[in-house]
XYZ file of C-alpha atoms in Angstrom:
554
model
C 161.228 142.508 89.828
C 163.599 144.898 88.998
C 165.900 142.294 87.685
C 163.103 141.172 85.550
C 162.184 144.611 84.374
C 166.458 144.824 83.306
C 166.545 141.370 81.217
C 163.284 142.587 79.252
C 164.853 145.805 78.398
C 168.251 143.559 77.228
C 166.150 141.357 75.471
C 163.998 143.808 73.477
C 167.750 145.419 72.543
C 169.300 142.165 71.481
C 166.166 140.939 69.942
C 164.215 143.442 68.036
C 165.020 143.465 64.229
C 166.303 146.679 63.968
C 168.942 146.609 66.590
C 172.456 147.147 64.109
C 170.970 148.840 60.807
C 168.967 151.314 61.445
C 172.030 152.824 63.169
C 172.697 153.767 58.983
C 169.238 154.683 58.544
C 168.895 157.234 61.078
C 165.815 155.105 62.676
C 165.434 154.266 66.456
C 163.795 150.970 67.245
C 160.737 153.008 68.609
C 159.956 154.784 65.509
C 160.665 151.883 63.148
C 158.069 149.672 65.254
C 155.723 152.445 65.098
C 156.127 152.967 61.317
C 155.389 149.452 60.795
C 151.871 149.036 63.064
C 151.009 152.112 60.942
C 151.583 150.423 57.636
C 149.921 147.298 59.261
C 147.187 149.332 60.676
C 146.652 151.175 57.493
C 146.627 147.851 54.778
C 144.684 145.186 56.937
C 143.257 147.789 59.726
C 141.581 150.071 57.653
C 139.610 147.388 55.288
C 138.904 145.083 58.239
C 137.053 148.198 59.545
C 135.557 148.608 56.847
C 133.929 145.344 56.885
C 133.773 145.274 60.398
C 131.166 148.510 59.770
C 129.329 146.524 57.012
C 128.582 143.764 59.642
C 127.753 145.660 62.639
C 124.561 147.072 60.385
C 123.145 143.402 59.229
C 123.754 142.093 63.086
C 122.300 144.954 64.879
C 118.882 144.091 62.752
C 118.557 140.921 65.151
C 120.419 142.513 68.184
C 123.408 140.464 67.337
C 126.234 142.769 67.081
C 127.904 141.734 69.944
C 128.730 138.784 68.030
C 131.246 140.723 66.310
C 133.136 141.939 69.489
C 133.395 138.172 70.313
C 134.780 136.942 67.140
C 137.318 139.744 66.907
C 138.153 138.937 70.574
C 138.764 135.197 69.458
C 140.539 135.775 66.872
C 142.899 137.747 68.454
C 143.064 135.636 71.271
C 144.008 132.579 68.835
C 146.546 134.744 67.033
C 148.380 135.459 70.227
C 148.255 132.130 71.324
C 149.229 130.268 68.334
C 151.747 132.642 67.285
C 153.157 132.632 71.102
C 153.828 129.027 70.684
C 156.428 129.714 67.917
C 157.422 132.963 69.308
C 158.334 131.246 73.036
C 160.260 128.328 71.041
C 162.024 130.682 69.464
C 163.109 132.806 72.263
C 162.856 130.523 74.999
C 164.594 127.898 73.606
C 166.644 128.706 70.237
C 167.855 131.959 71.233
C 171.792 132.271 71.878
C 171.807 134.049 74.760
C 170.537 131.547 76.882
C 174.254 130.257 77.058
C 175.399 133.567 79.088
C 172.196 133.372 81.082
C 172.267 129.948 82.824
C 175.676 130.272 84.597
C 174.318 133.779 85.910
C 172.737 133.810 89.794
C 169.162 133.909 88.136
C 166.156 132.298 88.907
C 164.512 130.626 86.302
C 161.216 132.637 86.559
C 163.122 135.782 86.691
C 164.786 134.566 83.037
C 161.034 133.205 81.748
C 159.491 136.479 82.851
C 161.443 138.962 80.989
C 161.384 137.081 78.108
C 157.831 136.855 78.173
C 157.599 140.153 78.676
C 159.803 140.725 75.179
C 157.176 138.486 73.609
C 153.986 139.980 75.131
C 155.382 143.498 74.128
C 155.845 142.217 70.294
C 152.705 140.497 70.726
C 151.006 143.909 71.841
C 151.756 145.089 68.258
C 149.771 142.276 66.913
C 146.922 142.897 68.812
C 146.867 146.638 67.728
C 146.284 145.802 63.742
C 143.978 143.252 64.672
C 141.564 145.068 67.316
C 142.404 149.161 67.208
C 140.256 149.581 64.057
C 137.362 147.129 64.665
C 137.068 147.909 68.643
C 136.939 151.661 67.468
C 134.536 151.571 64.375
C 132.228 149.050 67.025
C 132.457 151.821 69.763
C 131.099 154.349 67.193
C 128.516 152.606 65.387
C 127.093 151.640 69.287
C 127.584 155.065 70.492
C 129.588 153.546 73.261
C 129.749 155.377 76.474
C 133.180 156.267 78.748
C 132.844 152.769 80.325
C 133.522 151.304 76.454
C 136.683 153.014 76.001
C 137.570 152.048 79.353
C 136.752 148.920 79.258
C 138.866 148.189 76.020
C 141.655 149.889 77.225
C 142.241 146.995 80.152
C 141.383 144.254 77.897
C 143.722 145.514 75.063
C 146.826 145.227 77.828
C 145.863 142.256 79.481
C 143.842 140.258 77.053
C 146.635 138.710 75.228
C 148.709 137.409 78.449
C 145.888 134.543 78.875
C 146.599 132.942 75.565
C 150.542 133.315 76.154
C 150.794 131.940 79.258
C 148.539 128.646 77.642
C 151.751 129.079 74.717
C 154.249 129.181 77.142
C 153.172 126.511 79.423
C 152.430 123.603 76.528
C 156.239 124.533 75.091
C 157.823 123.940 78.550
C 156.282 121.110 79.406
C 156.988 119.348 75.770
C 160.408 120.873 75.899
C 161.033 119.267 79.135
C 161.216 115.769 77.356
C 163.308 116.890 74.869
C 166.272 117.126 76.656
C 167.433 114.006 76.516
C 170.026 111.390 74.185
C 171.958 113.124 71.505
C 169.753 114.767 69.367
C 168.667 117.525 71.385
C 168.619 120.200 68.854
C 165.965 117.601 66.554
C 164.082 116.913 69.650
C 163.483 120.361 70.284
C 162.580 121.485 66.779
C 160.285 118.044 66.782
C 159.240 119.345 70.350
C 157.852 122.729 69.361
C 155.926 121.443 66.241
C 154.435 119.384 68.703
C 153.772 121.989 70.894
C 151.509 123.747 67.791
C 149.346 120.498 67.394
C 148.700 119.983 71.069
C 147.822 123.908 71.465
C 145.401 123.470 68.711
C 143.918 120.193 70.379
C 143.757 121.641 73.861
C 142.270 124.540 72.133
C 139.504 122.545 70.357
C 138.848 120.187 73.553
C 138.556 123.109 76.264
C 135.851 124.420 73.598
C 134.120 121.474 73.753
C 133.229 121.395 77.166
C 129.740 122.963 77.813
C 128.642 123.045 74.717
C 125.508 120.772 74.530
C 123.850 124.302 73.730
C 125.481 125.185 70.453
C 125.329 121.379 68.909
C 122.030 121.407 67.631
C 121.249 123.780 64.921
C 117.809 124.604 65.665
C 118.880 126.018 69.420
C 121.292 128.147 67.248
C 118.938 129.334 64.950
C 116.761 130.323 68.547
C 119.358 131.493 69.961
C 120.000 133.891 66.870
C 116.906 134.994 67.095
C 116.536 135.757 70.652
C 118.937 139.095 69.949
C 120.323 140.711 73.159
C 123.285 139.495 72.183
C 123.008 135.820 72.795
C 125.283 134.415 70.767
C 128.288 136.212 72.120
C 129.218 133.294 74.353
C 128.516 130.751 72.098
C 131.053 131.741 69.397
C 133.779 132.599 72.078
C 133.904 129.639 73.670
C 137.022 128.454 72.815
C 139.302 130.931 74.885
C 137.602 131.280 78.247
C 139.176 135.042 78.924
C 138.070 135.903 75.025
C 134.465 135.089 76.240
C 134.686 137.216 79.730
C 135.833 140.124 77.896
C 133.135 139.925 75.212
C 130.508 139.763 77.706
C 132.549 142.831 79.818
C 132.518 145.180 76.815
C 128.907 143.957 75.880
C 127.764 144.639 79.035
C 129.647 147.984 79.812
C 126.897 149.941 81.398
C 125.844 147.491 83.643
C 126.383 145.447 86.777
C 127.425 142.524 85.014
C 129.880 143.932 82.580
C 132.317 145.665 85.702
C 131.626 141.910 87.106
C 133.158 140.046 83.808
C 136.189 142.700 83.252
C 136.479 141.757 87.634
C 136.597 138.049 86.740
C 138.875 138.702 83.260
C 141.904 140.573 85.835
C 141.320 137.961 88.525
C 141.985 134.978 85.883
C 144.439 136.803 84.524
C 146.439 137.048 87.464
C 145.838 133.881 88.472
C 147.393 132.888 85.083
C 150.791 135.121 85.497
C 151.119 132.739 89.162
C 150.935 129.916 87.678
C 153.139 130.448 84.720
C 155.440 131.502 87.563
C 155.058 128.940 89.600
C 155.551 125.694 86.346
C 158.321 128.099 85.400
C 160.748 127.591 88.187
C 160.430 123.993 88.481
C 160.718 123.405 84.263
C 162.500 125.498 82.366
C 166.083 124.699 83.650
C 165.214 121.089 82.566
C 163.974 121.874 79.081
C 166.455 124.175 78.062
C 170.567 122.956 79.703
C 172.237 121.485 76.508
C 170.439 123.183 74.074
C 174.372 124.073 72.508
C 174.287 120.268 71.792
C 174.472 118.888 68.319
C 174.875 115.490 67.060
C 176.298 114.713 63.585
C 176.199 111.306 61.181
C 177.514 109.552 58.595
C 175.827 107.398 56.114
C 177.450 105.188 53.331
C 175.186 105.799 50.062
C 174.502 102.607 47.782
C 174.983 102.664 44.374
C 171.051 103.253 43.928
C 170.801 106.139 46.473
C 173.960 108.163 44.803
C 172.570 107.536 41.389
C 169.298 108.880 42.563
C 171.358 112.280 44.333
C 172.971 113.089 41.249
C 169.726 112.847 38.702
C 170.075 115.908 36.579
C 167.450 118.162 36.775
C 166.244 121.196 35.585
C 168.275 124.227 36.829
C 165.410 126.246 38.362
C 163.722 122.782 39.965
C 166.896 122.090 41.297
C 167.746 125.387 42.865
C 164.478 125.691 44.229
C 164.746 121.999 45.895
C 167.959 123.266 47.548
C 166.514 125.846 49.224
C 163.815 124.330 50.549
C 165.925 121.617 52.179
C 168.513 124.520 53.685
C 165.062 126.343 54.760
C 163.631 122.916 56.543
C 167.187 121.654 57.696
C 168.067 124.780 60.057
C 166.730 125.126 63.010
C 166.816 128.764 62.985
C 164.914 129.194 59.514
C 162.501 126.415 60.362
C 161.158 128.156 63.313
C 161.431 131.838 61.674
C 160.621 131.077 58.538
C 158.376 128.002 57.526
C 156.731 127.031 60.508
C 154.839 130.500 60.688
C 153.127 129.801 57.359
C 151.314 126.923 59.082
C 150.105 128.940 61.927
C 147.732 131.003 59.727
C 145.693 127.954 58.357
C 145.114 126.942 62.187
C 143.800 130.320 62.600
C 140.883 129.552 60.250
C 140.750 125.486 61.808
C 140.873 126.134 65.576
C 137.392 128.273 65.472
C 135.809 126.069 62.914
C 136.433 123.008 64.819
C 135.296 124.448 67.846
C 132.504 125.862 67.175
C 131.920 124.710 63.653
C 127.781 124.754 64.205
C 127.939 127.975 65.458
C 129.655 129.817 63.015
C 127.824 127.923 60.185
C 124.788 129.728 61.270
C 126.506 132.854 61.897
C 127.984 132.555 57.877
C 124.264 131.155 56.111
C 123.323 134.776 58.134
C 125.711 137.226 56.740
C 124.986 135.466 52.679
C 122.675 137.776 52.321
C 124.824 141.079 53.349
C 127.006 139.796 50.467
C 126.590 142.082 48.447
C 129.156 143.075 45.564
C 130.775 146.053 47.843
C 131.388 143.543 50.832
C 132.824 141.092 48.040
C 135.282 143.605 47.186
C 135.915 144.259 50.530
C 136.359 140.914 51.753
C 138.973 140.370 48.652
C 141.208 143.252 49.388
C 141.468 142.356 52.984
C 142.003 138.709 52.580
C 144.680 139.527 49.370
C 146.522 142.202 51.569
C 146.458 139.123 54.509
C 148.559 137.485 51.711
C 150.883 140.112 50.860
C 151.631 140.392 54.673
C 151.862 136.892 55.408
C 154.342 136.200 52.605
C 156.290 139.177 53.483
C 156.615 138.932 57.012
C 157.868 135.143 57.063
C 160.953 136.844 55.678
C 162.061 133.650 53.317
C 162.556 136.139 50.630
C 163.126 138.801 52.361
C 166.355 137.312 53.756
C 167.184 134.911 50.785
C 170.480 137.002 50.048
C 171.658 137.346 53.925
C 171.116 134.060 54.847
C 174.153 133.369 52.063
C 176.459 134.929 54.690
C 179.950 134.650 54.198
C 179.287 132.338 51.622
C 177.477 134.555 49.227
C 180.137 135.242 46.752
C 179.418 131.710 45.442
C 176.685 132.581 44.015
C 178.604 134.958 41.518
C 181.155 131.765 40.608
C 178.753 128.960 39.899
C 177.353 127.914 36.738
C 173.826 129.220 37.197
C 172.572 132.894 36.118
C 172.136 135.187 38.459
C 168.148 135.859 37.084
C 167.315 131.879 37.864
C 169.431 132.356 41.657
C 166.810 135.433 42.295
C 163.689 133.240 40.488
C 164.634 130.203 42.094
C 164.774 131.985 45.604
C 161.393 133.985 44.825
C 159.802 130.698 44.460
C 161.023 128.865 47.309
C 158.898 131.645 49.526
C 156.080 131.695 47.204
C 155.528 127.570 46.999
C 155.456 127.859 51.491
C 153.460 131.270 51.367
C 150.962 129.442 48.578
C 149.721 127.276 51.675
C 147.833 129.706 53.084
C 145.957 130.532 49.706
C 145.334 126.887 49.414
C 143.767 126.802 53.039
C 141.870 129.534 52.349
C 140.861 128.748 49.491
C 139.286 125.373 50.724
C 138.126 127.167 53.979
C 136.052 129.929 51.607
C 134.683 126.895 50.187
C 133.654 124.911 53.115
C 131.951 128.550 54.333
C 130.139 128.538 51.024
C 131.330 131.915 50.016
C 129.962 133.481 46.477
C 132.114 131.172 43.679
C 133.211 134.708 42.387
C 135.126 135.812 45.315
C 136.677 132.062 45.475
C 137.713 132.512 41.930
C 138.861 136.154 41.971
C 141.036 135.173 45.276
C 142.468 132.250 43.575
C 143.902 134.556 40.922
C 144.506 137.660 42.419
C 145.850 135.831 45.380
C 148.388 133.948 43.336
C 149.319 136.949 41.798
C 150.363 138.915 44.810
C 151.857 136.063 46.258
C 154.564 136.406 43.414
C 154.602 139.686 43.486
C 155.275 140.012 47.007
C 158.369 137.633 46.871
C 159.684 139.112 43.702
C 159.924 142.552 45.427
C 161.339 140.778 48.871
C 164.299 139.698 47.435
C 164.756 142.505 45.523
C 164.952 144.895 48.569
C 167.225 142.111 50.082
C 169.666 142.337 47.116
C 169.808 145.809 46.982
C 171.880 145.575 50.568
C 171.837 141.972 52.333
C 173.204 141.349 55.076
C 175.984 139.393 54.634
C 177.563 139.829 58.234
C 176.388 137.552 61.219
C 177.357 135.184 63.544
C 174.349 132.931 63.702
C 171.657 132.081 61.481
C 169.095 133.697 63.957
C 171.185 137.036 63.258
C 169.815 136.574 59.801
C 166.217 136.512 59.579
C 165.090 138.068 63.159
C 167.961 141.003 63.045
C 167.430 142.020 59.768
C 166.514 145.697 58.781
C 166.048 144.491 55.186
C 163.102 142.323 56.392
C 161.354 145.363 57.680
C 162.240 147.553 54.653
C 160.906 144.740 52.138
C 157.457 144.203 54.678
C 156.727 148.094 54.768
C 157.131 147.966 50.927
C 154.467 145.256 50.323
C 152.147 146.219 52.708
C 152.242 150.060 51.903
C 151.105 148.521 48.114
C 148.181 146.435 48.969
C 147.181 149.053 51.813
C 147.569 151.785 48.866
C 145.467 149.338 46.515
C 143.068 148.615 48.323
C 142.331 151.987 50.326
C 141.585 153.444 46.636
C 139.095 150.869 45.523
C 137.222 150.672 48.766
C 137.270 154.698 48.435
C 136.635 154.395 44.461
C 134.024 151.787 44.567
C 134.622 150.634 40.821
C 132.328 147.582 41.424
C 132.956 143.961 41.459
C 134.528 143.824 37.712
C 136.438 146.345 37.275
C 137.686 145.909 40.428
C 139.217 143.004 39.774
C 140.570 144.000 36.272
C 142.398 146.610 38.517
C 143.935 144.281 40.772
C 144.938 142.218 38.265
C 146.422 144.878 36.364
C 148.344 146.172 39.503
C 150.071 142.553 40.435
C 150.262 141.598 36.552
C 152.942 145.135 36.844
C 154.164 144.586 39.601
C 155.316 141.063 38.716
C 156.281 141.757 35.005
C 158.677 145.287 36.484
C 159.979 143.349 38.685
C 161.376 140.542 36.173
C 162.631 143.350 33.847
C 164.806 144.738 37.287
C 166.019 141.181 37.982
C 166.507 140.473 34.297
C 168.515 143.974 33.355
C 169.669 145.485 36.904
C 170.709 142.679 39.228
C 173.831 142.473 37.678
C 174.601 145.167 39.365
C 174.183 144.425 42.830
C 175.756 141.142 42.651
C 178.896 143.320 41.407
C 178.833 144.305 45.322
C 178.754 140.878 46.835
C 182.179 139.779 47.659
């Protein structure tokens, strides 16, 4: 193991964002990664506790809080296991240094184990903005004993290894067809969005099984009513070890909660063996040749050039051609876009599953919707956007991924304000999918038509705004040095510096109107007002001060 224990640590060096630059900003790695769960912590922690709290009082009424614990639990669970799946492509599979690796006297489990340790570490900083707050502000509503704390403590480090070891397993075994014929690198990148859509169907069929119970909508309503926390395994059903742990921290005082958090380490463990175990036998085959590239050459007809060269509107145009350079490398297509499709299977995956149950569990909590939980709901779904469209890093890195190739952009025809617009809107058109998704899924819920509305607007708005100020913080110093296009986007200390920005914002925003409590109007008039500034100062900077940080591009 020690072996394993040295490739982690050389992994989390060659891997972690912050690796080169902060070497100019006087950060380690350690205290830039525990800046940012702060920020995290503090802008979608904070108000998720908030309505976390809100809940817990309408669900104890009916002895239902446990319900919360299990959907929190879920949640998380899906996060780490959707997000794994694009996180183990990516370093599994697209990461250069598998090229020194393979002729090393490794084992291919030793190799898959310490980069599933990198992942599971990065994936521990995940789980602390989605559970630290809620797990906490549960404990202390419930007046939780020592066993609680405990109790949350194991399933905290071990609760997200489960759902990454599902990840892992569904890329290998794709990616273990994919190396074959000439087009390896296409196959691959076809291979892991596959990966995604057969995670989410596994996902919805292994919730399916056992669940006669929860398909008729009068046993729900009974079992709502029942209280002792019935419902908790109805609602976690899709991710068996998200159920166990429910019922563990549920149970805490009892016999049967040290038996479920027995039963959560022994699946667990048998999880890490298997993974082992597939491992050794697969990932050799999935990932020799992965250097490979295959070029070709088309002749255009008369009809097809006429149709390339179409004049178009400068911005449209722009815009189009970063998109295509965005879908068209492998290394921004798995960084970049493909994470803004994980979030809308976030809100699918339990909604599929369990779609009855959580029907009944939303027609319930319509009449804690009240104006302050609107509010609250708004700010924590509008921050979700500002992090989402910060942390894909498409603005964020729209200067740096120019490379050596950036003083072009001071020598072509095109102004340097619609270069910077044309790039802000390339992130916010793929970062505008998850408002659209949740959007329809608010809908579907049959949330109040004023928080659709207001998050329609406001959500828009920040989107922008978020973008506009990511490529701003990228101009001010890109980075214009790298040898791959990975270099780009996942060792980039602009990225960071433009995601602490946005989130420290809409945490800042949204602390003082959950602390304020303006009400449900003037509440919005303020967040409109903030964005509407945001995005209007940040078009007067492009417009009269980007001149001069193009001056340093060369």
């Amino acid at each position: 193991m020690s072996r394993v224990w040295t490739l982690t640590k050389i992994f989390l060096k060659t891997s972690n964002n912050f690796s080169k630059d902060n070497k100019k900003t006087k950060l380690s790695p350690m205290i830039s990664m525990v800046f940012l769960v702060g920020i995290l912590i503090f802008a979608l922690g904070i108000p998720f506790g908030t309505l976390v709290s809100k809940l817990y009082d309408g669900f104890s009424k009916v002895g239902q809080e446990g319900i919360i614990l299990g959907i929190i639990l879920l949640m998380a669970s899906i996060v780490v296991f959707v997000f794994g799946i694009i996180y183990v492509m990516g370093t599994f599979y697209f990461s250069k240094d598998i090229e020194y690796l393979l002729p090393l006297p490794l084992k291919p489990y030793e190799i898959t184990l310490g980069k599933f340790s990198t992942v599971l570490i990065y994936e521990y900083l995940t789980e602390l903005v989605v559970l630290l707050i809620p797990i906490i502000v549960y404990g202390v509503k419930s007046g939780a004993g020592i066993l609680y704390w405990i109790f949350s403590l194991i399933i905290f480090i071990f609760l997200p290894v489960f759902p990454l070891v599902a990840a892992a397993l569904i890329n290998m075994i794709i990616m273990s067809f994919t190396n074959i014929g000439k087009h390896k690198e296409k196959l691959r990148i076809i291979g892991g969005i596959l990966a995604i859509f057969s995670g989410v169907f596994i996902n919805i069929a292994i919730s399916g099984m056992g669940a006669e119970a929860s398909n008729d909508p009068n046993s729900l309503v009974q079992t709502l009513m029942e209280g002792n926390n019935s419902l908790v395994s109805v609602v976690t059903k899709a991710m068996p070890t998200a159920k166990i742990a429910s019922m563990a921290l549920v149970n805490n005082g009892t016999s049967k909660g040290l038996i479920n958090i027995g039963l959560f380490l022994i699946i667990t463990a048998l999880a890490v063996g298997v993974f082992i175990f597939i491992a050794n036998s697969l990932y050799f085959k999935g990932v020799l040749g992965s250097s490979e590239v295959a070029s070709r050459r088309k002749k255009l007809t008369s009809a097809e050039f006429n149709k390339s060269t179409r004049e178009n509107s400068i911005l449209f145009s722009y815009v189009i051609k970063e998109l295509k350079i965005l879908f068209r490398t492998p290394a921004y297509l798995v960084n970049c876009v493909i994470t803004n499709f994980m979030w809308p299977i976030f809100l699918l995956i339990p909604f599929l599953t369990k779609g009855e149950a959580f029907s009944e569990v939303m027609k319930y909590s319509k009449g804690a919707m009240t104006d302050e939980v609107v509010v609250i709901v708004l700010i924590v779904i509008v921050n979700a956007i500002f992090f989402i469209s910060s942390s894909n890093a498409i603005a964020a890195t729209s200067i740096s991924r120019e490379g050596s190739n950036a003083f072009f952009m001071k020598y072509i025809p095109i102004s340097y304000k619609d270069q910077l617009l044309a790039k802000s809107l390339s992130g916010s058109i793929l970062s505008a999918i998850n408002i659209v998704f949740l959007s329809i899924f608010l809908i579907v819920l049959g949330a109040p038509i004023k928080l659709i509305i207001s998050f329609i607007v406001i959500g828009v708005m920040a989107n922008l705004a978020c973008n506009l100020i990511c490529i701003m913080v990228d101009l001010t110093k890109p980075k214009l040095k790298w040898d791959n296009e990975q270099m780009a986007v996942k060792q980039n200390f602009r990225s960071f510096i433009a995601t602490m920005i946005c989130l420290a914002i809409a945490g800042a925003g949204g602390y003082l109107l959950i602390k304020v409590d303006l009400g449900f109007i003037l509440s919005m008039v303020a967040l409109f007002v903030e964005f509407g500034a945001i995005i209007l100062g940040m078009l007067y900077f492009i417009d009269k001060k980007a001149i001069k940080y193009f001056d340093r591009i060369s």
